[in-house]
Amino acid sequence: MTAKTRPARPHPLNTYIERLQAGGALLPDSPDNVAEVVGILKSYGIVLDAYAVNLKYIGDHQFLVIFPFFKYFNGEVNPAKLFKHWWHDRINYEYAEYCMRGMMWHGGGGLEPYLDSDEFKQMAEVAIATRFKRNPLFKGMGSIFKDFWPEQVRQLCYTTALGQFWTVMSKIFLELSDRFDAGEIKTIPDVVQHILDGLVADAALPITYAPLINGKRYEIIPESAGITFLIDTGVPYVEAIFFRGTPFQGTVTYNAQEDQIPIDQSAFCYGALYADPVPIGGSGIPPTLLMQDMRHYIPDYFTDLYRRQGRDQTGLRVNLCQSFQKSMYCVTTAAILGLAPHPITSQDPAEKEANTAYLKGWMDRFIKSRLSNVQGMQLPQK
């Protein structure tokens, strides 16, 4: 048999391609997996709602506040909240800002080019001038460092955009939990379909930004800019947070001579789908904050599942990260299905070929991921 006639070797992750084309998901279907995914997403939905409220508050009411000491208080500063804050008996909003900065750094979608447009620059200049019209020091600082204030406004745009995105995702996850409690969600494909339906339903939802400055709103991202929920925030979020991420300090060196971090951002693989859960149980690793927040809201059946599986409660944050990764593979499955060129279960030869090529592109990115760890099997290597 010649090289020209030799059949093409199957993709090393061809099992998952076949599973998706058969109507399955990246995560195997089992009653325990369903309960684990829904349980962690219920907790995540509650936490996301809190994150979203705060991000939108910061964008709306903390516009270019130079020393935002109370930005995590959502406008309610009192002794009780101060003591809870100092005692760290609170939601860790720092994690939300970590995600926002990662999303801003990696860019993508329509938001990034809009924030480089002349339209944005003109609107930002008006808002900045209004904010500092009685502050000659900061106004003069903007004249010397011309990109400083516009860059802060760009960050605030990502802040509110992520808050609006998470508002929708929180609703999707909490409705999933309600449907599970009502007996409507019974399989992993049910979970994926619910998430996919939610993404599609709000795909065209406009992302806008008009902060309150001196009692008046100033448009910075108008609806006419055409920034929408799915393509301009959802897809860049998956790319930045699920796949690329940022290397956790203390786990790899930032020394360029050591060459431990890729030079090309597109080669980053530090996102949620790649992260080792063990370091996430320790301090100094940003997702530890998320696990700490979610542990307060896990449902009873989720705790019972852990107990039945013999999971050590002393390593709860590590266990929660493992469950969170399972749930994120379900969310990723929904994103893959939603962006496919044709219905993923199509048997039309041309459509199936196009879908297979599309899925191979995704599988290339899963080679080094922790997909095998949520399967209970080893990933084949190239």
C-alpha positions in Angstrom: 0.0 0.0 0.0 1.5 3.3 -1.0 1.6 6.5 1.1 -1.0 8.0 -1.2 -3.5 5.2 -0.7 -2.7 4.5 3.0 -5.8 5.5 5.1 -5.4 8.5 7.4 -4.6 7.7 11.0 -7.5 8.4 13.3 -7.1 11.3 15.7 -5.6 10.2 19.1 -8.8 11.5 20.7 -11.1 10.0 18.1 -13.1 8.3 20.9 -14.4 11.8 21.9 -15.2 12.8 18.4 -17.3 9.7 17.9 -19.0 10.2 21.3 -19.9 13.8 20.4 -21.2 12.8 17.0 -23.3 10.1 18.7 -25.0 12.8 20.9 -22.8 12.4 23.9 -20.6 14.8 25.8 -16.9 15.1 26.8 -17.9 13.9 30.2 -19.2 10.3 30.5 -22.9 10.0 31.4 -23.6 8.5 34.8 -26.0 9.3 37.7 -23.0 10.3 39.9 -21.6 12.6 37.3 -25.0 14.3 36.8 -25.4 14.9 40.5 -21.8 16.1 40.8 -22.0 18.5 37.9 -25.4 19.9 38.8 -24.4 20.3 42.4 -21.2 22.2 41.7 -22.9 24.4 39.1 -25.6 25.3 41.6 -22.9 26.5 44.0 -21.1 28.2 41.1 -24.3 29.9 40.0 -24.8 31.4 43.4 -21.2 32.6 43.6 -21.3 33.9 40.0 -24.3 36.0 40.7 -22.5 37.7 43.6 -19.4 38.2 41.4 -21.6 39.7 38.6 -23.4 42.1 40.9 -20.1 43.4 42.2 -18.4 43.7 38.8 -21.4 45.7 37.5 -21.4 47.8 40.6 -17.7 48.6 40.1 -18.3 49.5 36.5 -21.3 51.6 37.2 -20.4 53.4 40.5 -16.6 53.2 40.8 -15.8 54.8 37.5 -12.2 56.0 37.8 -12.3 56.1 41.6 -8.6 56.4 42.3 -8.5 54.6 45.7 -11.5 52.3 45.6 -11.3 51.1 49.2 -15.0 50.1 49.3 -15.4 48.6 45.8 -16.3 45.2 47.2 -19.2 46.5 49.4 -21.7 47.2 46.6 -22.5 50.6 48.1 -23.3 49.2 51.5 -20.6 50.2 53.9 -21.3 49.5 57.6 -19.4 48.1 60.6 -20.7 44.6 60.2 -19.6 44.3 56.6 -16.3 45.9 57.4 -15.6 43.2 60.1 -16.7 40.4 57.8 -14.4 41.8 55.1 -11.4 42.1 57.5 -12.1 38.6 58.8 -12.4 37.3 55.3 -15.9 36.0 56.0 -17.0 37.2 52.6 -17.2 36.4 48.9 -13.7 36.7 47.4 -14.4 39.2 44.7 -10.7 39.3 43.9 -11.1 36.2 41.8 -13.7 37.9 39.6 -11.2 40.6 38.8 -8.5 38.0 38.2 -10.8 36.5 35.5 -11.5 40.0 34.1 -7.8 40.8 33.7 -7.2 37.4 32.0 -10.0 38.1 29.6 -8.8 41.6 28.9 -5.2 40.4 28.3 -6.1 37.6 25.9 -8.7 39.7 24.1 -10.8 38.2 21.3 -14.4 38.8 20.0 -15.7 42.1 19.0 -15.0 43.9 22.3 -11.3 44.2 21.8 -11.4 45.9 18.4 -14.2 48.2 19.5 -12.0 49.4 22.5 -9.4 50.3 19.9 -11.8 52.3 17.8 -12.1 56.0 17.4 -15.8 55.8 18.6 -14.7 54.4 21.9 -11.8 56.9 22.3 -14.2 59.8 21.7 -16.8 58.5 24.2 -14.1 57.7 26.8 -12.6 61.1 26.5 -15.9 62.7 27.3 -16.4 60.5 30.3 -12.9 61.1 31.6 -13.2 64.9 31.1 -16.5 64.9 33.0 -15.1 62.7 35.8 -12.1 65.0 36.4 -13.5 68.4 35.5 -13.0 69.6 39.1 -9.7 67.8 39.6 -6.9 69.6 37.8 -4.2 67.2 39.1 -5.7 64.1 37.6 -6.8 66.0 34.5 -3.2 67.2 34.0 -1.9 63.7 34.6 -4.1 62.6 31.7 -2.4 65.2 29.5 1.1 63.9 30.4 0.2 60.2 30.2 -2.3 60.1 27.4 -3.0 56.4 27.5 -3.4 56.0 31.3 -7.0 57.0 31.8 -8.3 55.4 28.6 -6.6 52.1 29.6 -8.5 52.3 33.0 -11.7 52.8 31.1 -11.0 49.8 28.9 -10.5 47.7 32.0 -13.8 49.0 33.4 -15.5 48.0 30.1 -14.2 44.4 30.5 -15.3 44.6 34.2 -18.9 45.3 33.3 -18.9 43.0 30.2 -17.9 40.1 32.4 -20.5 41.0 35.0 -23.2 41.0 32.3 -21.9 37.7 30.9 -21.9 36.1 34.4 -25.4 37.3 35.1 -26.7 35.2 32.3 -24.5 32.2 33.1 -25.6 32.3 36.8 -29.3 32.2 35.7 -28.6 29.2 33.4 -26.8 27.3 36.1 -29.5 28.0 38.8 -32.3 27.0 36.4 -30.4 23.8 35.7 -30.4 23.1 39.4 -34.1 23.7 39.7 -34.8 21.4 36.7 -32.6 18.7 38.3 -34.6 19.0 41.6 -37.8 18.7 39.6 -36.6 15.5 37.9 -36.2 17.0 34.4 -32.4 16.7 34.2 -31.4 13.1 34.3 -28.3 12.7 32.0 -25.1 14.5 31.1 -26.5 15.2 27.6 -29.5 16.8 29.4 -27.1 19.1 31.2 -25.3 20.0 28.0 -28.5 20.7 26.2 -29.8 22.9 28.9 -26.6 25.0 28.9 -26.6 25.1 25.1 -30.2 26.3 25.0 -29.4 29.0 27.5 -26.4 30.2 25.4 -28.4 30.2 22.2 -31.4 32.0 23.8 -29.2 34.9 25.0 -26.7 34.8 22.1 -27.7 38.2 20.7 -28.2 39.9 24.1 -26.4 43.4 23.8 -23.5 44.2 26.1 -23.6 47.9 26.9 -21.8 50.3 29.3 -23.0 53.7 30.5 -21.5 54.5 33.9 -23.0 57.0 36.3 -20.8 60.1 36.5 -21.9 63.1 38.6 -25.5 61.9 38.5 -25.6 61.4 34.7 -25.0 58.4 32.5 -22.4 58.5 29.8 -22.4 55.9 27.0 -19.1 54.2 26.5 -20.3 50.9 24.9 -23.6 51.9 23.2 -26.0 49.2 21.9 -25.2 50.4 18.4 -21.6 49.1 18.8 -23.1 45.6 18.3 -21.3 43.9 21.2 -23.2 40.8 22.1 -23.3 38.1 24.8 -22.1 35.0 23.1 -19.6 35.9 20.3 -18.1 39.0 22.0 -18.0 37.9 25.6 -18.9 34.2 25.9 -16.4 32.8 23.3 -13.5 35.1 24.5 -14.2 34.0 28.1 -14.0 30.3 27.2 -10.8 31.0 25.3 -9.2 33.1 28.0 -10.4 31.3 31.2 -11.0 27.7 30.1 -8.1 27.3 27.8 -5.3 29.9 27.9 -5.5 31.3 31.5 -2.3 32.6 33.1 0.5 30.7 34.8 0.1 30.6 38.6 2.9 32.3 40.4 4.9 29.8 42.5 4.1 26.9 40.2 6.3 28.0 37.3 9.0 30.6 37.0 8.5 33.8 35.1 12.2 34.0 34.4 12.4 34.3 30.6 15.8 32.5 30.5 14.2 29.4 32.0 11.7 29.2 29.1 8.9 27.7 31.2 6.2 30.0 29.8 5.5 30.1 26.1 6.4 33.3 24.3 3.2 33.0 22.2 0.0 33.7 24.1 -2.0 31.4 21.9 0.2 28.5 23.2 -0.9 29.1 26.8 -2.6 26.1 28.4 -3.1 27.3 32.0 -6.9 27.5 31.9 -9.5 25.7 34.0 -9.4 22.7 31.6 -5.7 22.1 32.2 -5.3 23.2 35.9 -4.0 20.6 38.4 -6.5 20.6 41.3 -3.8 19.9 43.9 -2.1 23.3 43.9 -5.6 24.9 43.8 -6.1 23.6 47.3 -3.3 26.0 48.5 -3.0 29.7 49.1 -1.7 32.1 46.5 -3.4 30.2 43.6 -6.3 32.4 42.4 -8.9 29.6 41.8 -8.5 28.7 45.5 -10.7 31.7 46.2 -13.4 30.4 43.9 -13.3 27.0 45.6 -13.5 28.7 49.0 -16.5 30.6 47.9 -18.3 27.6 46.4 -17.8 25.4 49.5 -20.4 27.5 51.3 -23.3 26.7 48.9 -22.9 23.1 47.9 -26.3 21.2 48.2 -26.8 18.3 50.7 -26.9 15.7 47.9 -23.5 16.8 46.7 -22.0 16.4 50.2 -23.7 13.0 50.4 -22.1 12.0 47.1 -18.7 12.9 48.3 -19.2 10.9 51.5 -20.4 7.9 49.5 -17.4 8.1 47.2 -15.1 8.2 50.2 -13.6 11.6 49.3 -11.6 13.2 52.1 -13.3 16.3 53.4 -10.0 17.7 54.6 -9.1 18.2 50.9 -12.5 19.8 50.1 -11.1 22.5 47.9 -9.2 20.0 45.8 -12.3 17.8 45.4 -14.3 20.9 44.5 -11.8 21.8 41.8 -12.1 18.2 40.4 -15.9 18.5 40.3 -15.6 22.0 38.8 -13.4 20.7 36.0 -16.1 18.1 35.2 -18.7 20.8 35.0 -16.5 23.0 32.8 -16.1 20.1 30.3 -19.9 20.1 30.1 -20.0 23.8 29.5 -17.2 23.4 26.9 -19.3 20.6 25.2 -22.2 23.1 24.9 -19.9 25.7 23.4 -18.5 23.2 20.9 -21.9 22.1 19.8 -23.2 25.6 19.6 -20.3 26.7 17.3 -20.3 23.6 15.1 -20.7 24.3 11.3 -23.6 21.7 11.1 -25.8 19.8 13.6 -23.2 17.6 15.3 -25.2 14.4 14.9 -25.7 15.0 11.1 -25.2 11.9 9.0 -24.9 13.8 5.7 -21.5 12.8 4.4 -20.3 16.3 3.6 -21.6 17.8 6.9 -20.2 15.0 8.9 -16.8 15.5 7.3 -16.9 19.2 8.0 -17.9 18.5 11.6 -15.2 15.9 12.0 -12.5 18.4 10.8 -14.0 21.0 13.2 -13.9 18.6 16.2 -10.3 17.6 15.4 -9.3 21.2 15.9 -10.9 21.1 19.4 -9.4 17.7 20.2 -5.9 19.0 19.3 -6.3 21.4 22.2 -7.4 18.7 24.6 -4.3 16.5 24.2 -2.5 18.1 27.2 -5.7 18.9 29.1 -7.1 17.0 32.1 -9.8 15.4 30.0 -8.4 11.9 30.9 -8.7 12.7 34.6 -12.4 13.3 34.4 -12.8 10.1 32.4 -11.0 7.7 34.6 -8.8 6.6 31.7 -5.5 7.7 30.1 -5.4 10.0 27.1 -3.6 8.5 24.1 -0.7 10.6 23.0 0.3 11.7 19.5 
